[in-house]
Each structure stands twice: as C-alpha cells, then as structure tokens.
Amino acid sequence: QFLALAQHGASFAPQNIRCGVSQHHASSTPLSSTAAGAGFGQATELPDSLDDSAILAAQGCVTYMNDAGPMQRCRVDFDTSIGDETYTTLKSSTEFMQKFVTALCYETIPGVQDMRQNEMMALVQAKVELSQIYAEEGISDEEDGDDFQEEASEEEEQKPTNPRIEELRRIIYNGGRALPEDPSTPLWTGPKARVYFPDEGSAALARRDWAPQAANPEEAVEPPCVE
C-alpha cells in the first residue's frame, strides 16, 4: 500500500481547493482556526509560516482524496517567486516538500503520527526517570540533554553500576525510538509513501539527506514510512 508523491518544478495541490503557499513566511505561528476549519472548495487565509502552509496543503489533499476516492491526482502549487533567484525551482521548493510530505504522512498513513508521539513521550519519560535516579544516587552534572548523547556514545568510559541508567541513556540517545534487535529489520512495516523526483541526482540527494531510517528521529527529515 503506497501513497505516491512527485516533486517537479513546484509541489502538489488539490484540484478543487486553492492552496496559496508563499516562501517568505517563516514564523512559527500556529495554523489559524479559519484555515484549519474551512470547508471543501472554500478559500482560506494564507498561513503565517511554512510549516502551517504544509499542514494546510496536506489537509486540503486529504479532503480531496476523501471526496474523490482512490487513484486520483492532486496538485499543490508552491510560489517560489520571492525566493533566492539563484536557486532552481526544485531546490526552492524542497523545504516545503519535506514539510508537506511529513504532514501528509501524518494525515493519511495510520500509525505514523502515533509512532512519533510515542517516541517523544518515551524520550521525556526517560529523561525524567534518569534525573530521578541521578538525584537518588547523588550523581551530579548529568542532567543536560547534550551530555546524555555524549555519555551514551562513550560506553567504554561510562560504566554505571545501575543497569537502568545505561538503558535510559540508550533511549535518550535514540531520541525515544525503539530500534529492532535485527539491524536489517525496517523501522516501519506499514503502508508507505513514495516520493518521485524528476531526476536520479535529486532522488539520491534526498535519500542521503532526508534520512527517514535514522536511528534517532531528530536526525530524520521525514518519518520512516517515506521511501
């Protein structure tokens, strides 16, 4: 089961829904209730950030797909006229495409958003529990998040007497992501989203830079369902 996406000169928009996306918006203002609650075929206000633009476009695509049924095509037009003129259209639309693909996966592929939320919760809980253990055992200067990763990567030097400490450090080092015991086992085995690029060079760069299979979700640009 696949969700197919293609990046050309501009990314994608639903046929009967107008999605205005402008590159000069860069704030992190949440998506307005007007934009999020607009009905099918109704115009919406432009969001205040690129993230919200991607979310709005993804929601519009989902609305169209639910109405039109399977095997339909939709297009999102991304305005790159205000961006850096030295960039190609493909490069100028890549950041939006990354955010759009993530938002669309969360909207359409069951379990992807739950997986990310579980990872975030596991990371928070591990940090809290590790801080409590440090306090109980009188260990100081261990509560900084950057130190966790550094210590987890220096296993030969750091050998805590409490095995739970090492377990929690590993969880934190992996960003809360539960890795399969067999390294050859994929992180995600459910439905997938495939992104098609206009040339092999762009596809190769995306495979290298988007890192959907990264051990730590903070290092991944896309969720693990993307290929």
C-alpha positions as a Markdown table, in Angstrom:
| # | Residue | x | y | z |
|---|---|---|---|---|
| 1 | Gln | 0.0 | 0.0 | 0.0 |
| 2 | Phe | 1.6 | 3.2 | -1.2 |
| 3 | Leu | 1.0 | 7.0 | -1.3 |
| 4 | Ala | 2.8 | 8.3 | -4.3 |
| 5 | Leu | 4.2 | 11.9 | -4.4 |
| 6 | Ala | 6.2 | 13.6 | -7.1 |
| 7 | Gln | 8.3 | 16.8 | -6.9 |
| 8 | His | 8.5 | 18.7 | -10.1 |
| 9 | Gly | 9.1 | 22.4 | -10.5 |
| 10 | Ala | 6.6 | 23.0 | -7.8 |
| 11 | Ser | 5.0 | 20.6 | -5.4 |
| 12 | Phe | 1.3 | 19.5 | -5.2 |
| 13 | Ala | -2.4 | 20.9 | -4.7 |
| 14 | Pro | -5.8 | 19.5 | -4.6 |
| 15 | Gln | -7.9 | 20.1 | -7.8 |
| 16 | Asn | -10.8 | 22.0 | -6.4 |
| 17 | Ile | -9.0 | 23.6 | -3.4 |
| 18 | Arg | -6.8 | 26.6 | -3.7 |
| 19 | Cys | -3.7 | 26.3 | -1.6 |
| 20 | Gly | -1.6 | 29.5 | -1.6 |
| 21 | Val | 1.9 | 28.9 | -0.3 |
| 22 | Ser | 4.5 | 31.7 | -0.2 |
| 23 | Gln | 8.1 | 31.2 | 0.7 |
| 24 | His | 8.6 | 34.5 | 2.5 |
| 25 | His | 6.5 | 33.3 | 5.5 |
| 26 | Ala | 8.9 | 32.0 | 8.2 |
| 27 | Ser | 7.3 | 32.4 | 11.6 |
| 28 | Ser | 6.0 | 29.5 | 13.7 |
| 29 | Thr | 2.5 | 30.9 | 14.3 |
| 30 | Pro | 0.0 | 28.0 | 14.7 |
| 31 | Leu | -2.4 | 27.4 | 11.9 |
| 32 | Ser | -5.4 | 29.6 | 12.2 |
| 33 | Ser | -8.8 | 28.2 | 13.1 |
| 34 | Thr | -10.2 | 29.8 | 9.9 |
| 35 | Ala | -7.7 | 27.9 | 7.7 |
| 36 | Ala | -8.0 | 24.6 | 9.6 |
| 37 | Gly | -11.8 | 24.7 | 9.7 |
| 38 | Ala | -12.5 | 25.8 | 6.1 |
| 39 | Gly | -14.8 | 23.5 | 4.2 |
| 40 | Phe | -14.2 | 21.8 | 0.9 |
| 41 | Gly | -13.9 | 24.3 | -2.0 |
| 42 | Gln | -13.7 | 27.3 | 0.2 |
| 43 | Ala | -10.9 | 29.8 | 0.1 |
| 44 | Thr | -8.7 | 30.1 | 3.2 |
| 45 | Glu | -6.4 | 32.8 | 4.5 |
| 46 | Leu | -2.7 | 32.3 | 3.9 |
| 47 | Pro | -1.0 | 30.8 | 7.0 |
| 48 | Asp | 1.8 | 32.6 | 8.7 |
| 49 | Ser | 4.6 | 30.0 | 8.4 |
| 50 | Leu | 6.0 | 27.5 | 6.0 |
| 51 | Asp | 5.1 | 24.7 | 8.5 |
| 52 | Asp | 1.5 | 25.8 | 8.6 |
| 53 | Ser | 1.4 | 26.1 | 4.8 |
| 54 | Ala | 2.5 | 22.5 | 4.5 |
| 55 | Ile | -0.1 | 21.4 | 7.1 |
| 56 | Leu | -2.8 | 23.3 | 5.2 |
| 57 | Ala | -1.8 | 21.8 | 1.9 |
| 58 | Ala | -1.8 | 18.3 | 3.4 |
| 59 | Gln | -5.2 | 18.8 | 4.9 |
| 60 | Gly | -6.5 | 20.1 | 1.6 |
| 61 | Cys | -5.2 | 17.0 | -0.2 |
| 62 | Val | -6.8 | 14.7 | 2.3 |
| 63 | Thr | -10.1 | 16.5 | 1.9 |
| 64 | Tyr | -9.9 | 16.0 | -1.8 |
| 65 | Met | -8.8 | 12.3 | -1.6 |
| 66 | Asn | -11.7 | 11.5 | 0.7 |
| 67 | Asp | -14.1 | 13.1 | -1.7 |
| 68 | Ala | -12.6 | 11.9 | -5.0 |
| 69 | Gly | -11.7 | 8.3 | -4.0 |
| 70 | Pro | -8.5 | 6.3 | -4.7 |
| 71 | Met | -6.3 | 6.6 | -7.8 |
| 72 | Gln | -6.9 | 10.4 | -8.1 |
| 73 | Arg | -4.3 | 13.1 | -8.7 |
| 74 | Cys | -4.0 | 16.4 | -7.0 |
| 75 | Arg | -1.5 | 19.3 | -7.2 |
| 76 | Val | -0.1 | 21.8 | -4.8 |
| 77 | Asp | 1.3 | 25.0 | -6.3 |
| 78 | Phe | 4.2 | 26.5 | -4.4 |
| 79 | Asp | 5.1 | 30.1 | -5.1 |
| 80 | Thr | 8.9 | 30.4 | -5.4 |
| 81 | Ser | 9.0 | 33.9 | -7.0 |
| 82 | Ile | 10.1 | 35.6 | -3.7 |
| 83 | Gly | 12.9 | 33.1 | -3.0 |
| 84 | Asp | 16.6 | 33.2 | -4.0 |
| 85 | Glu | 16.7 | 33.6 | -7.8 |
| 86 | Thr | 20.0 | 31.7 | -7.9 |
| 87 | Tyr | 18.2 | 28.5 | -6.8 |
| 88 | Thr | 16.5 | 26.1 | -9.2 |
| 89 | Thr | 12.7 | 25.7 | -8.8 |
| 90 | Leu | 13.3 | 22.2 | -7.5 |
| 91 | Lys | 15.7 | 23.4 | -4.8 |
| 92 | Ser | 13.5 | 26.3 | -3.8 |
| 93 | Ser | 10.5 | 24.0 | -3.2 |
| 94 | Thr | 12.4 | 21.2 | -1.4 |
| 95 | Glu | 12.0 | 22.6 | 2.1 |
| 96 | Phe | 8.2 | 22.9 | 1.6 |
| 97 | Met | 8.1 | 19.5 | 0.1 |
| 98 | Gln | 9.8 | 17.9 | 3.1 |
| 99 | Lys | 7.3 | 19.5 | 5.5 |
| 100 | Phe | 4.4 | 18.7 | 3.2 |
| 101 | Val | 5.3 | 15.0 | 2.9 |
| 102 | Thr | 5.6 | 14.7 | 6.7 |
| 103 | Ala | 2.3 | 16.4 | 7.2 |
| 104 | Leu | 0.6 | 14.3 | 4.6 |
| 105 | Cys | 2.0 | 11.1 | 6.1 |
| 106 | Tyr | 0.7 | 12.1 | 9.5 |
| 107 | Glu | -2.7 | 12.8 | 7.9 |
| 108 | Thr | -3.1 | 9.7 | 5.7 |
| 109 | Ile | -0.9 | 6.8 | 7.0 |
| 110 | Pro | -2.3 | 5.1 | 10.1 |
| 111 | Gly | 0.1 | 4.7 | 13.0 |
| 112 | Val | 2.8 | 7.2 | 11.8 |
| 113 | Gln | 1.8 | 10.0 | 14.0 |
| 114 | Asp | 1.2 | 7.7 | 16.9 |
| 115 | Met | 4.7 | 6.3 | 16.5 |
| 116 | Arg | 6.2 | 9.8 | 16.6 |
| 117 | Gln | 4.1 | 10.7 | 19.7 |
| 118 | Asn | 5.2 | 7.6 | 21.4 |
| 119 | Glu | 8.8 | 8.3 | 20.7 |
| 120 | Met | 8.5 | 11.8 | 22.1 |
| 121 | Met | 6.8 | 10.5 | 25.2 |
| 122 | Ala | 9.4 | 7.8 | 25.7 |
| 123 | Leu | 12.2 | 10.4 | 25.4 |
| 124 | Val | 10.5 | 12.7 | 28.0 |
| 125 | Gln | 9.9 | 9.9 | 30.4 |
| 126 | Ala | 13.4 | 8.5 | 30.1 |
| 127 | Lys | 14.9 | 12.0 | 30.9 |
| 128 | Val | 12.7 | 12.4 | 33.9 |
| 129 | Glu | 13.4 | 8.9 | 35.3 |
| 130 | Leu | 17.2 | 9.3 | 34.7 |
| 131 | Ser | 17.2 | 12.6 | 36.5 |
| 132 | Gln | 15.4 | 11.0 | 39.4 |
| 133 | Ile | 17.9 | 8.2 | 39.6 |
| 134 | Tyr | 20.8 | 10.7 | 39.4 |
| 135 | Ala | 19.2 | 12.6 | 42.3 |
| 136 | Glu | 18.7 | 9.4 | 44.4 |
| 137 | Glu | 22.3 | 8.1 | 43.8 |
| 138 | Gly | 23.9 | 11.6 | 44.2 |
| 139 | Ile | 25.2 | 11.8 | 40.7 |
| 140 | Ser | 25.7 | 15.4 | 39.6 |
| 141 | Asp | 26.2 | 17.3 | 36.3 |
| 142 | Glu | 24.3 | 14.6 | 34.3 |
| 143 | Glu | 21.0 | 16.3 | 33.6 |
| 144 | Asp | 21.9 | 18.3 | 30.5 |
| 145 | Gly | 20.5 | 16.8 | 27.3 |
| 146 | Asp | 23.7 | 17.2 | 25.3 |
| 147 | Asp | 25.6 | 15.2 | 28.0 |
| 148 | Phe | 23.2 | 12.3 | 27.6 |
| 149 | Gln | 24.2 | 11.8 | 23.9 |
| 150 | Glu | 27.9 | 12.2 | 24.6 |
| 151 | Glu | 27.8 | 9.7 | 27.5 |
| 152 | Ala | 25.8 | 7.2 | 25.5 |
| 153 | Ser | 28.4 | 7.3 | 22.8 |
| 154 | Glu | 31.3 | 6.7 | 25.3 |
| 155 | Glu | 30.2 | 3.3 | 26.7 |
| 156 | Glu | 33.7 | 2.2 | 27.3 |
| 157 | Glu | 34.4 | 5.1 | 29.6 |
| 158 | Gln | 31.0 | 5.3 | 31.3 |
| 159 | Lys | 30.0 | 2.1 | 33.2 |
| 160 | Pro | 27.3 | 2.9 | 35.6 |
| 161 | Thr | 26.6 | 0.5 | 38.4 |
| 162 | Asn | 22.8 | 0.8 | 37.9 |
| 163 | Pro | 21.9 | -1.1 | 34.6 |
| 164 | Arg | 18.8 | 1.1 | 34.3 |
| 165 | Ile | 20.9 | 4.1 | 33.8 |
| 166 | Glu | 22.5 | 2.7 | 30.7 |
| 167 | Glu | 19.1 | 1.6 | 29.4 |
| 168 | Leu | 17.7 | 5.1 | 29.9 |
| 169 | Arg | 20.8 | 6.7 | 28.3 |
| 170 | Arg | 20.3 | 4.5 | 25.2 |
| 171 | Ile | 16.6 | 5.5 | 25.0 |
| 172 | Ile | 17.7 | 9.2 | 25.1 |
| 173 | Tyr | 20.5 | 8.7 | 22.7 |
| 174 | Asn | 18.0 | 7.2 | 20.2 |
| 175 | Gly | 15.5 | 10.0 | 20.7 |
| 176 | Gly | 12.9 | 7.7 | 22.2 |
| 177 | Arg | 12.9 | 5.5 | 19.2 |
| 178 | Ala | 12.7 | 1.7 | 19.8 |
| 179 | Leu | 15.1 | 0.1 | 17.4 |
| 180 | Pro | 14.6 | -3.5 | 16.2 |
| 181 | Glu | 17.1 | -6.1 | 17.5 |
| 182 | Asp | 17.9 | -7.1 | 14.0 |
| 183 | Pro | 19.5 | -4.1 | 12.1 |
| 184 | Ser | 18.2 | -5.4 | 8.8 |
| 185 | Thr | 14.6 | -5.1 | 10.1 |
| 186 | Pro | 13.0 | -1.9 | 8.8 |
| 187 | Leu | 11.8 | 0.7 | 11.3 |
| 188 | Trp | 8.4 | 0.8 | 9.6 |
| 189 | Thr | 6.5 | -2.1 | 8.2 |
| 190 | Gly | 3.1 | -0.5 | 7.4 |
| 191 | Pro | 1.8 | 1.5 | 4.4 |
| 192 | Lys | 4.5 | 3.7 | 2.7 |
| 193 | Ala | 4.8 | 7.0 | 0.9 |
| 194 | Arg | 6.9 | 7.1 | -2.2 |
| 195 | Val | 8.4 | 10.4 | -3.4 |
| 196 | Tyr | 9.4 | 10.7 | -7.1 |
| 197 | Phe | 11.9 | 13.2 | -8.3 |
| 198 | Pro | 12.5 | 14.5 | -11.8 |
| 199 | Asp | 16.0 | 13.0 | -12.0 |
| 200 | Glu | 18.2 | 10.4 | -10.3 |
| 201 | Gly | 20.5 | 13.0 | -8.9 |
| 202 | Ser | 17.8 | 14.7 | -6.9 |
| 203 | Ala | 16.5 | 11.4 | -5.7 |
| 204 | Ala | 20.0 | 10.3 | -4.5 |
| 205 | Leu | 20.4 | 13.6 | -2.5 |
| 206 | Ala | 17.0 | 13.1 | -0.9 |
| 207 | Arg | 17.9 | 9.5 | 0.1 |
| 208 | Arg | 21.0 | 10.8 | 1.7 |
| 209 | Asp | 19.7 | 14.0 | 3.4 |
| 210 | Trp | 16.1 | 13.1 | 4.3 |
| 211 | Ala | 17.3 | 10.1 | 6.4 |
| 212 | Pro | 13.8 | 8.6 | 7.2 |
| 213 | Gln | 15.5 | 5.4 | 8.6 |
| 214 | Ala | 17.7 | 7.3 | 11.0 |
| 215 | Ala | 18.1 | 5.7 | 14.4 |
| 216 | Asn | 17.2 | 9.0 | 16.1 |
| 217 | Pro | 14.0 | 10.6 | 14.8 |
| 218 | Glu | 15.5 | 14.1 | 15.5 |
| 219 | Glu | 18.0 | 13.3 | 12.7 |
| 220 | Ala | 15.3 | 12.3 | 10.2 |
| 221 | Val | 13.7 | 14.9 | 8.0 |
| 222 | Glu | 10.9 | 12.5 | 7.1 |
| 223 | Pro | 9.0 | 9.8 | 9.0 |
| 224 | Pro | 10.2 | 6.2 | 8.4 |
| 225 | Cys | 7.2 | 5.4 | 6.1 |
| 226 | Val | 8.8 | 7.5 | 3.4 |
| 227 | Glu | 10.9 | 5.9 | 0.7 |
